Amino acid sequence: MRAPLPFATAVLLLSSITVAEAADPTLLAETGAFLLGNAYQCGVSTERVTRAGNVIQGMIASLSKDADEKEVAGARFSEMFQLTAYPAADRDVLIPPCAAWW
């Protein structure tokens, strides 16, 4: 009677395993740029932001299937970084000021 329980548990666990999928380069670009833009806006040193940006760009390049996907993700990264690092004064800012984070 005890043999079927471990066997059933093993079958259940093995049946739930799926293939891992790579991250979406555009989503990675948007998320990374948003975080780096906030860091830059809140006074994190330029060297640290640049270094982290280079790491994210490398990750985007390694996840991209072709040059077009890499170019689209890179453009989205630049756009999102500029929107968050240098918010326009005339629009409603969705990002709380840095003092709210501390």
mmCIF file with all atom_site columns, C-alpha atoms in Angstrom:
data_model
loop_
_atom_site.group_PDB
_atom_site.id
_atom_site.type_symbol
_atom_site.label_atom_id
_atom_site.label_alt_id
_atom_site.label_comp_id
_atom_site.label_asym_id
_atom_site.label_entity_id
_atom_site.label_seq_id
_atom_site.pdbx_PDB_ins_code
_atom_site.Cartn_x
_atom_site.Cartn_y
_atom_site.Cartn_z
_atom_site.occupancy
_atom_site.B_iso_or_equiv
_atom_site.pdbx_formal_charge
_atom_site.auth_seq_id
_atom_site.auth_comp_id
_atom_site.auth_asym_id
_atom_site.auth_atom_id
_atom_site.pdbx_PDB_model_num
ATOM 1   C CA . MET A 1 1   ? 0.000  0.000  0.000   1.00 0.00 ? 1   MET A CA 1
ATOM 2   C CA . ARG A 1 2   ? 2.884  2.405  0.590   1.00 0.00 ? 2   ARG A CA 1
ATOM 3   C CA . ALA A 1 3   ? 4.554  1.922  -2.815  1.00 0.00 ? 3   ALA A CA 1
ATOM 4   C CA . PRO A 1 4   ? 1.808  3.656  -4.875  1.00 0.00 ? 4   PRO A CA 1
ATOM 5   C CA . LEU A 1 5   ? 2.000  6.895  -2.857  1.00 0.00 ? 5   LEU A CA 1
ATOM 6   C CA . PRO A 1 6   ? 5.679  7.698  -3.653  1.00 0.00 ? 6   PRO A CA 1
ATOM 7   C CA . PHE A 1 7   ? 5.159  6.558  -7.230  1.00 0.00 ? 7   PHE A CA 1
ATOM 8   C CA . ALA A 1 8   ? 2.083  8.801  -7.619  1.00 0.00 ? 8   ALA A CA 1
ATOM 9   C CA . THR A 1 9   ? 3.946  11.715 -6.067  1.00 0.00 ? 9   THR A CA 1
ATOM 10  C CA . ALA A 1 10  ? 6.880  11.268 -8.441  1.00 0.00 ? 10  ALA A CA 1
ATOM 11  C CA . VAL A 1 11  ? 4.589  11.076 -11.476 1.00 0.00 ? 11  VAL A CA 1
ATOM 12  C CA . LEU A 1 12  ? 2.725  14.197 -10.356 1.00 0.00 ? 12  LEU A CA 1
ATOM 13  C CA . LEU A 1 13  ? 5.940  16.164 -9.851  1.00 0.00 ? 13  LEU A CA 1
ATOM 14  C CA . LEU A 1 14  ? 7.475  15.059 -13.142 1.00 0.00 ? 14  LEU A CA 1
ATOM 15  C CA . SER A 1 15  ? 4.334  15.883 -15.077 1.00 0.00 ? 15  SER A CA 1
ATOM 16  C CA . SER A 1 16  ? 4.432  19.486 -13.853 1.00 0.00 ? 16  SER A CA 1
ATOM 17  C CA . ILE A 1 17  ? 7.892  20.175 -15.310 1.00 0.00 ? 17  ILE A CA 1
ATOM 18  C CA . THR A 1 18  ? 7.816  22.421 -18.375 1.00 0.00 ? 18  THR A CA 1
ATOM 19  C CA . VAL A 1 19  ? 10.414 23.852 -20.696 1.00 0.00 ? 19  VAL A CA 1
ATOM 20  C CA . ALA A 1 20  ? 11.914 27.128 -19.530 1.00 0.00 ? 20  ALA A CA 1
ATOM 21  C CA . GLU A 1 21  ? 11.456 30.017 -21.928 1.00 0.00 ? 21  GLU A CA 1
ATOM 22  C CA . ALA A 1 22  ? 13.823 32.931 -22.400 1.00 0.00 ? 22  ALA A CA 1
ATOM 23  C CA . ALA A 1 23  ? 12.815 36.356 -21.198 1.00 0.00 ? 23  ALA A CA 1
ATOM 24  C CA . ASP A 1 24  ? 11.376 38.855 -23.651 1.00 0.00 ? 24  ASP A CA 1
ATOM 25  C CA . PRO A 1 25  ? 14.158 41.312 -24.638 1.00 0.00 ? 25  PRO A CA 1
ATOM 26  C CA . THR A 1 26  ? 11.739 44.230 -24.974 1.00 0.00 ? 26  THR A CA 1
ATOM 27  C CA . LEU A 1 27  ? 10.264 43.622 -21.528 1.00 0.00 ? 27  LEU A CA 1
ATOM 28  C CA . LEU A 1 28  ? 13.775 43.374 -20.091 1.00 0.00 ? 28  LEU A CA 1
ATOM 29  C CA . ALA A 1 29  ? 14.690 46.648 -21.814 1.00 0.00 ? 29  ALA A CA 1
ATOM 30  C CA . GLU A 1 30  ? 11.629 48.458 -20.453 1.00 0.00 ? 30  GLU A CA 1
ATOM 31  C CA . THR A 1 31  ? 12.075 47.204 -16.909 1.00 0.00 ? 31  THR A CA 1
ATOM 32  C CA . GLY A 1 32  ? 15.819 47.820 -16.818 1.00 0.00 ? 32  GLY A CA 1
ATOM 33  C CA . ALA A 1 33  ? 15.503 51.309 -18.289 1.00 0.00 ? 33  ALA A CA 1
ATOM 34  C CA . PHE A 1 34  ? 12.760 52.227 -15.827 1.00 0.00 ? 34  PHE A CA 1
ATOM 35  C CA . LEU A 1 35  ? 14.883 51.134 -12.861 1.00 0.00 ? 35  LEU A CA 1
ATOM 36  C CA . LEU A 1 36  ? 18.037 52.814 -14.184 1.00 0.00 ? 36  LEU A CA 1
ATOM 37  C CA . GLY A 1 37  ? 16.163 56.018 -14.999 1.00 0.00 ? 37  GLY A CA 1
ATOM 38  C CA . ASN A 1 38  ? 14.850 56.189 -11.452 1.00 0.00 ? 38  ASN A CA 1
ATOM 39  C CA . ALA A 1 39  ? 18.305 55.490 -10.061 1.00 0.00 ? 39  ALA A CA 1
ATOM 40  C CA . TYR A 1 40  ? 19.815 58.261 -12.166 1.00 0.00 ? 40  TYR A CA 1
ATOM 41  C CA . GLN A 1 41  ? 17.052 60.701 -11.225 1.00 0.00 ? 41  GLN A CA 1
ATOM 42  C CA . CYS A 1 42  ? 17.551 59.913 -7.527  1.00 0.00 ? 42  CYS A CA 1
ATOM 43  C CA . GLY A 1 43  ? 21.262 60.667 -7.590  1.00 0.00 ? 43  GLY A CA 1
ATOM 44  C CA . VAL A 1 44  ? 22.984 57.315 -8.077  1.00 0.00 ? 44  VAL A CA 1
ATOM 45  C CA . SER A 1 45  ? 26.417 57.936 -9.574  1.00 0.00 ? 45  SER A CA 1
ATOM 46  C CA . THR A 1 46  ? 26.653 58.061 -13.354 1.00 0.00 ? 46  THR A CA 1
ATOM 47  C CA . GLU A 1 47  ? 29.340 55.368 -13.400 1.00 0.00 ? 47  GLU A CA 1
ATOM 48  C CA . ARG A 1 48  ? 27.086 52.868 -11.619 1.00 0.00 ? 48  ARG A CA 1
ATOM 49  C CA . VAL A 1 49  ? 24.127 53.643 -13.888 1.00 0.00 ? 49  VAL A CA 1
ATOM 50  C CA . THR A 1 50  ? 26.322 53.326 -16.988 1.00 0.00 ? 50  THR A CA 1
ATOM 51  C CA . ARG A 1 51  ? 27.807 50.028 -15.796 1.00 0.00 ? 51  ARG A CA 1
ATOM 52  C CA . ALA A 1 52  ? 24.360 48.599 -15.059 1.00 0.00 ? 52  ALA A CA 1
ATOM 53  C CA . GLY A 1 53  ? 23.104 49.865 -18.430 1.00 0.00 ? 53  GLY A CA 1
ATOM 54  C CA . ASN A 1 54  ? 25.928 48.039 -20.197 1.00 0.00 ? 54  ASN A CA 1
ATOM 55  C CA . VAL A 1 55  ? 25.014 44.816 -18.388 1.00 0.00 ? 55  VAL A CA 1
ATOM 56  C CA . ILE A 1 56  ? 21.373 45.194 -19.403 1.00 0.00 ? 56  ILE A CA 1
ATOM 57  C CA . GLN A 1 57  ? 22.353 45.914 -23.018 1.00 0.00 ? 57  GLN A CA 1
ATOM 58  C CA . GLY A 1 58  ? 24.466 42.747 -23.012 1.00 0.00 ? 58  GLY A CA 1
ATOM 59  C CA . MET A 1 59  ? 21.548 40.748 -21.652 1.00 0.00 ? 59  MET A CA 1
ATOM 60  C CA . ILE A 1 60  ? 19.273 42.174 -24.347 1.00 0.00 ? 60  ILE A CA 1
ATOM 61  C CA . ALA A 1 61  ? 21.806 41.223 -27.024 1.00 0.00 ? 61  ALA A CA 1
ATOM 62  C CA . SER A 1 62  ? 22.102 37.679 -25.707 1.00 0.00 ? 62  SER A CA 1
ATOM 63  C CA . LEU A 1 63  ? 18.320 37.177 -25.517 1.00 0.00 ? 63  LEU A CA 1
ATOM 64  C CA . SER A 1 64  ? 17.505 38.639 -28.930 1.00 0.00 ? 64  SER A CA 1
ATOM 65  C CA . LYS A 1 65  ? 16.779 36.131 -31.672 1.00 0.00 ? 65  LYS A CA 1
ATOM 66  C CA . ASP A 1 66  ? 17.841 38.454 -34.492 1.00 0.00 ? 66  ASP A CA 1
ATOM 67  C CA . ALA A 1 67  ? 19.144 41.949 -35.195 1.00 0.00 ? 67  ALA A CA 1
ATOM 68  C CA . ASP A 1 68  ? 15.661 43.421 -35.618 1.00 0.00 ? 68  ASP A CA 1
ATOM 69  C CA . GLU A 1 69  ? 14.556 42.265 -32.171 1.00 0.00 ? 69  GLU A CA 1
ATOM 70  C CA . LYS A 1 70  ? 17.766 43.647 -30.663 1.00 0.00 ? 70  LYS A CA 1
ATOM 71  C CA . GLU A 1 71  ? 17.234 46.996 -32.375 1.00 0.00 ? 71  GLU A CA 1
ATOM 72  C CA . VAL A 1 72  ? 13.619 47.280 -31.192 1.00 0.00 ? 72  VAL A CA 1
ATOM 73  C CA . ALA A 1 73  ? 14.587 46.415 -27.614 1.00 0.00 ? 73  ALA A CA 1
ATOM 74  C CA . GLY A 1 74  ? 17.487 48.874 -27.692 1.00 0.00 ? 74  GLY A CA 1
ATOM 75  C CA . ALA A 1 75  ? 15.226 51.655 -28.940 1.00 0.00 ? 75  ALA A CA 1
ATOM 76  C CA . ARG A 1 76  ? 12.681 50.880 -26.229 1.00 0.00 ? 76  ARG A CA 1
ATOM 77  C CA . PHE A 1 77  ? 15.464 50.918 -23.613 1.00 0.00 ? 77  PHE A CA 1
ATOM 78  C CA . SER A 1 78  ? 16.600 54.384 -24.729 1.00 0.00 ? 78  SER A CA 1
ATOM 79  C CA . GLU A 1 79  ? 13.062 55.731 -24.817 1.00 0.00 ? 79  GLU A CA 1
ATOM 80  C CA . MET A 1 80  ? 12.134 54.430 -21.365 1.00 0.00 ? 80  MET A CA 1
ATOM 81  C CA . PHE A 1 81  ? 15.398 55.600 -19.809 1.00 0.00 ? 81  PHE A CA 1
ATOM 82  C CA . GLN A 1 82  ? 14.923 59.145 -21.087 1.00 0.00 ? 82  GLN A CA 1
ATOM 83  C CA . LEU A 1 83  ? 11.308 59.228 -19.927 1.00 0.00 ? 83  LEU A CA 1
ATOM 84  C CA . THR A 1 84  ? 12.190 58.183 -16.384 1.00 0.00 ? 84  THR A CA 1
ATOM 85  C CA . ALA A 1 85  ? 15.584 59.862 -15.947 1.00 0.00 ? 85  ALA A CA 1
ATOM 86  C CA . TYR A 1 86  ? 14.454 63.221 -17.324 1.00 0.00 ? 86  TYR A CA 1
ATOM 87  C CA . PRO A 1 87  ? 10.701 63.548 -16.683 1.00 0.00 ? 87  PRO A CA 1
ATOM 88  C CA . ALA A 1 88  ? 9.053  66.532 -18.350 1.00 0.00 ? 88  ALA A CA 1
ATOM 89  C CA . ALA A 1 89  ? 7.877  69.200 -15.934 1.00 0.00 ? 89  ALA A CA 1
ATOM 90  C CA . ASP A 1 90  ? 4.601  69.762 -17.789 1.00 0.00 ? 90  ASP A CA 1
ATOM 91  C CA . ARG A 1 91  ? 3.222  66.227 -17.489 1.00 0.00 ? 91  ARG A CA 1
ATOM 92  C CA . ASP A 1 92  ? 1.950  64.263 -14.542 1.00 0.00 ? 92  ASP A CA 1
ATOM 93  C CA . VAL A 1 93  ? 4.806  62.234 -13.165 1.00 0.00 ? 93  VAL A CA 1
ATOM 94  C CA . LEU A 1 94  ? 3.886  58.673 -12.273 1.00 0.00 ? 94  LEU A CA 1
ATOM 95  C CA . ILE A 1 95  ? 7.148  58.203 -10.410 1.00 0.00 ? 95  ILE A CA 1
ATOM 96  C CA . PRO A 1 96  ? 7.183  59.388 -6.807  1.00 0.00 ? 96  PRO A CA 1
ATOM 97  C CA . PRO A 1 97  ? 9.964  61.779 -5.847  1.00 0.00 ? 97  PRO A CA 1
ATOM 98  C CA . CYS A 1 98  ? 13.142 60.253 -4.461  1.00 0.00 ? 98  CYS A CA 1
ATOM 99  C CA . ALA A 1 99  ? 12.370 61.458 -0.953  1.00 0.00 ? 99  ALA A CA 1
ATOM 100 C CA . ALA A 1 100 ? 9.357  59.121 -0.916  1.00 0.00 ? 100 ALA A CA 1
ATOM 101 C CA . TRP A 1 101 ? 11.674 56.138 -1.408  1.00 0.00 ? 101 TRP A CA 1
ATOM 102 C CA . TRP A 1 102 ? 13.812 56.897 1.632   1.00 0.00 ? 102 TRP A CA 1
#
